[in-house]
XYZ file of C-alpha atoms in Angstrom:
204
model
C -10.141 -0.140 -9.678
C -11.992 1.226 -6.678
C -15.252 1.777 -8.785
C -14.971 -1.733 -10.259
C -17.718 -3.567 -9.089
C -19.005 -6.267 -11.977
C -15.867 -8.134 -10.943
C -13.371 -9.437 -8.179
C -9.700 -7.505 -8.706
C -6.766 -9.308 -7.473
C -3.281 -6.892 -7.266
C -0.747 -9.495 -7.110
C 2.460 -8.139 -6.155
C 5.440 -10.009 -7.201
C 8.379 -7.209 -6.337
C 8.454 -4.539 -4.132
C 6.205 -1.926 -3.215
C 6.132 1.152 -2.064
C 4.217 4.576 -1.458
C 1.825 5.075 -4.297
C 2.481 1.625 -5.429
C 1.735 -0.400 -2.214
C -1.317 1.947 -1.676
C -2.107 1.416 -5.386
C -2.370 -2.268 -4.818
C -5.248 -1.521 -1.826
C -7.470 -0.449 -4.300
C -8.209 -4.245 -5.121
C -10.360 -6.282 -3.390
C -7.625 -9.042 -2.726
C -3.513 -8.394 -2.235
C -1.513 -11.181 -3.174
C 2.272 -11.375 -2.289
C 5.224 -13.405 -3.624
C 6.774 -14.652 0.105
C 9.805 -12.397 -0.599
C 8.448 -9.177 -1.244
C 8.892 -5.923 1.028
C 6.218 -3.537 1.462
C 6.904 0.202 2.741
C 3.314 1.412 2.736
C 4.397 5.170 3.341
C 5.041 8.238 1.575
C 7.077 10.122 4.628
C 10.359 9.563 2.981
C 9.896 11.759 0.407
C 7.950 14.103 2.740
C 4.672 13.639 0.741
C 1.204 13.202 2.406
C 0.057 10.880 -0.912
C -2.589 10.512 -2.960
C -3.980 7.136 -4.891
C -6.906 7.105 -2.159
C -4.839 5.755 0.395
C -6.733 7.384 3.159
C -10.263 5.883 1.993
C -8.421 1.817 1.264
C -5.547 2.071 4.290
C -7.846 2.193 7.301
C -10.463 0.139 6.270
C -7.882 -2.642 5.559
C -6.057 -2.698 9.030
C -7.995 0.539 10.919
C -7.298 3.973 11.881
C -4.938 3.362 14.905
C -2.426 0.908 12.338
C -2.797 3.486 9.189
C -1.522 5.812 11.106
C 1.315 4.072 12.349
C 2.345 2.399 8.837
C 2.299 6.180 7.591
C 4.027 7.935 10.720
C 7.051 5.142 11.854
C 8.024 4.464 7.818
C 8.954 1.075 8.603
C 8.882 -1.936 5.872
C 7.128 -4.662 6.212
C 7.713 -8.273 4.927
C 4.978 -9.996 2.769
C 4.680 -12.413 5.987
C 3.902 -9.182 8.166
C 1.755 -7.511 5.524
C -0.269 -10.665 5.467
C -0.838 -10.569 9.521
C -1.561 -7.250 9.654
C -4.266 -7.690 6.839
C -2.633 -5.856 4.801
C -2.552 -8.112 1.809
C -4.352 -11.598 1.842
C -2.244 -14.117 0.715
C 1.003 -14.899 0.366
C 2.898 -17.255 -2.244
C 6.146 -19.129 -0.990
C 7.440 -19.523 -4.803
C 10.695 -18.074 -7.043
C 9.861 -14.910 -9.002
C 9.779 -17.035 -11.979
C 6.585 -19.148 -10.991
C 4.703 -16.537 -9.840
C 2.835 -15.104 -12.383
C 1.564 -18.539 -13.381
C 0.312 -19.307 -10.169
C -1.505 -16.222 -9.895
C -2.897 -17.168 -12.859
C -3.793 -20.528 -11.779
C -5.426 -19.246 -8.099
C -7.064 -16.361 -9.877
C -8.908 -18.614 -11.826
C -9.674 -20.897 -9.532
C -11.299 -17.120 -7.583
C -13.050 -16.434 -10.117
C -15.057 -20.175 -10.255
C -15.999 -20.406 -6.914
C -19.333 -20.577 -5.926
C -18.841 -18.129 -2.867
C -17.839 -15.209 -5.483
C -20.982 -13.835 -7.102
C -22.013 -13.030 -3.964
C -19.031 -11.884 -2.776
C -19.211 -9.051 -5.792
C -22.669 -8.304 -4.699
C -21.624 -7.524 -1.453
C -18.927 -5.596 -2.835
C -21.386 -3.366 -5.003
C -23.874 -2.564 -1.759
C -20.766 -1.560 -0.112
C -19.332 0.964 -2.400
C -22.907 2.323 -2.669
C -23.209 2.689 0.850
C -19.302 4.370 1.000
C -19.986 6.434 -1.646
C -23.362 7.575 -0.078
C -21.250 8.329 2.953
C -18.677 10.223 1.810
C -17.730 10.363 -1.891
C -14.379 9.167 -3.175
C -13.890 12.620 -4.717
C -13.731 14.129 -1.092
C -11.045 11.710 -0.293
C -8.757 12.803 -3.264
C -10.031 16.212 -3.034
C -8.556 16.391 0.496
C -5.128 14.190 -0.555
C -4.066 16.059 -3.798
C -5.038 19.429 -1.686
C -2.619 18.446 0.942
C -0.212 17.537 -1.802
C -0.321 20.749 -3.677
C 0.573 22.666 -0.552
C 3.977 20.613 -0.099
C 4.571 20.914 -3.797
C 4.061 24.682 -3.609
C 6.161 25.303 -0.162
C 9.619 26.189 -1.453
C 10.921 25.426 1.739
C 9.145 21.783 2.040
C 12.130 18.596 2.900
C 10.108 17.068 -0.326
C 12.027 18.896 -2.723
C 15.393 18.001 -1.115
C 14.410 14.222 -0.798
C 12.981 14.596 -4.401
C 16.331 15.833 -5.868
C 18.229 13.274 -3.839
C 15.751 10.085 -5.111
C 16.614 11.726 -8.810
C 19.872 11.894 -8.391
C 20.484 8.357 -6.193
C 22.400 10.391 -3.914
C 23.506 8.326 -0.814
C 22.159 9.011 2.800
C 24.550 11.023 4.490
C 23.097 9.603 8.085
C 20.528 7.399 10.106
C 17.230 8.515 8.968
C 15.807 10.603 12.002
C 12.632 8.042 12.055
C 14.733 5.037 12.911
C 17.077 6.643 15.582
C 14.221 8.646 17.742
C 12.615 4.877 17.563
C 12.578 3.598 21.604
C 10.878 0.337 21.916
C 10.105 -2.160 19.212
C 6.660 -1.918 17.041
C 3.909 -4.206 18.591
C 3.825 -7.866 16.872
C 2.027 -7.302 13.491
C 2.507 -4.016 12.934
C 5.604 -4.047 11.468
C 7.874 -6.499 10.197
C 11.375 -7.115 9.646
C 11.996 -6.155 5.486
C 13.624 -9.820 4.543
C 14.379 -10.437 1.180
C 14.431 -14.106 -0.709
C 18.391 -14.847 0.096
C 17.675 -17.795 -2.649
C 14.664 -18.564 -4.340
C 13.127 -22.105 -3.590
C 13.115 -24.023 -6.869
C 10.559 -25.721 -8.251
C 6.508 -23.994 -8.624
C 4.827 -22.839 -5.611
């Protein structure tokens, strides 16, 4: 997806997302969400570093000071926060049943403007000019590296909280993140995880 550059990609995200697959999604050039989704753009909970480039697509979305806090506090985020944050770039106020034809329908409409052959010209210059800086290959060189020494520490929390996630065990207690939190998260950082409690009918 990263290397894509003949075309615009849109990850629309209808459902959840989480750890590899919020980061996933960053690979596109525009994040759509469905109004009710919950992001948790973090791997700390299963005391991983992650991979999926995240450290190349994270920072240049929102900047180093807010990667590091999305990473570090492990707190969700609602598609409303995600979307001030610029984390994704739209969001769609429609029932989980409606949204994969509207994506359809904006995607489409993306794809005829007149702004977007430039806009995928611009997008080609600027992977050149990221690559030329530092090579995507260094950035999963460096993730998978940090990876592979939590996979091989025997005495690592990830294969604990691996075994639990397996097994759905219940949390016996308050994760430590949340109760050595002091003061609230600055506006747009973070956002309170709020699910759909009913879906609006009708299209978006």
């Amino acid at each position: 997806v990263l290397t894509t550059t003949d075309r615009l990609v849109v990850a629309a995200l209808g459902g959840n997302a989480a750890a590899g697959g919020a980061m996933l999604a960053l690979a596109a050039d525009e994040v759509w969400c469905r109004s009710g989704v919950v992001l948790s753009p973090h791997y700390r909970l299963m005391g991983l570093y992650g991979s999926e480039y995240w450290t190349y697509t994270l920072p240049a979305r929102v900047g180093e000071a807010a990667a590091a806090r999305l990473t570090q506090d492990a707190l969700p985020l609602s598609a409303a926060a995600a979307l001030g944050l610029g984390l994704s770039d739209r969001t769609l106020a429609c029932p989980p049943e409606a949204f994969a034809g509207e994506t359809a329908r904006l995607a489409a409409r993306l794809a005829a403007l007149p702004a977007t052959p430039a806009r995928i010209a611009a997008k080609k210059a600027r992977r050149e000019r990221d690559e030329a800086r530092r090579p995507l290959a260094s950035y999963r060189a460096d993730e998978l590296a940090l990876m592979k020494r939590t996979f091989d520490d025997p005495h690592a929390p990830y294969h604990a909280l691996r075994r639990a996630f397996v097994r759905k065990e219940p949390a016996r207690e308050t994760p430590p993140h949340l109760t050595r939190r002091t003061a609230p998260a600055p506006a747009g950082v973070t956002g309170p995880a709020v699910q759909d409690s009913a879906s609006p009918a009708g299209p978006c």
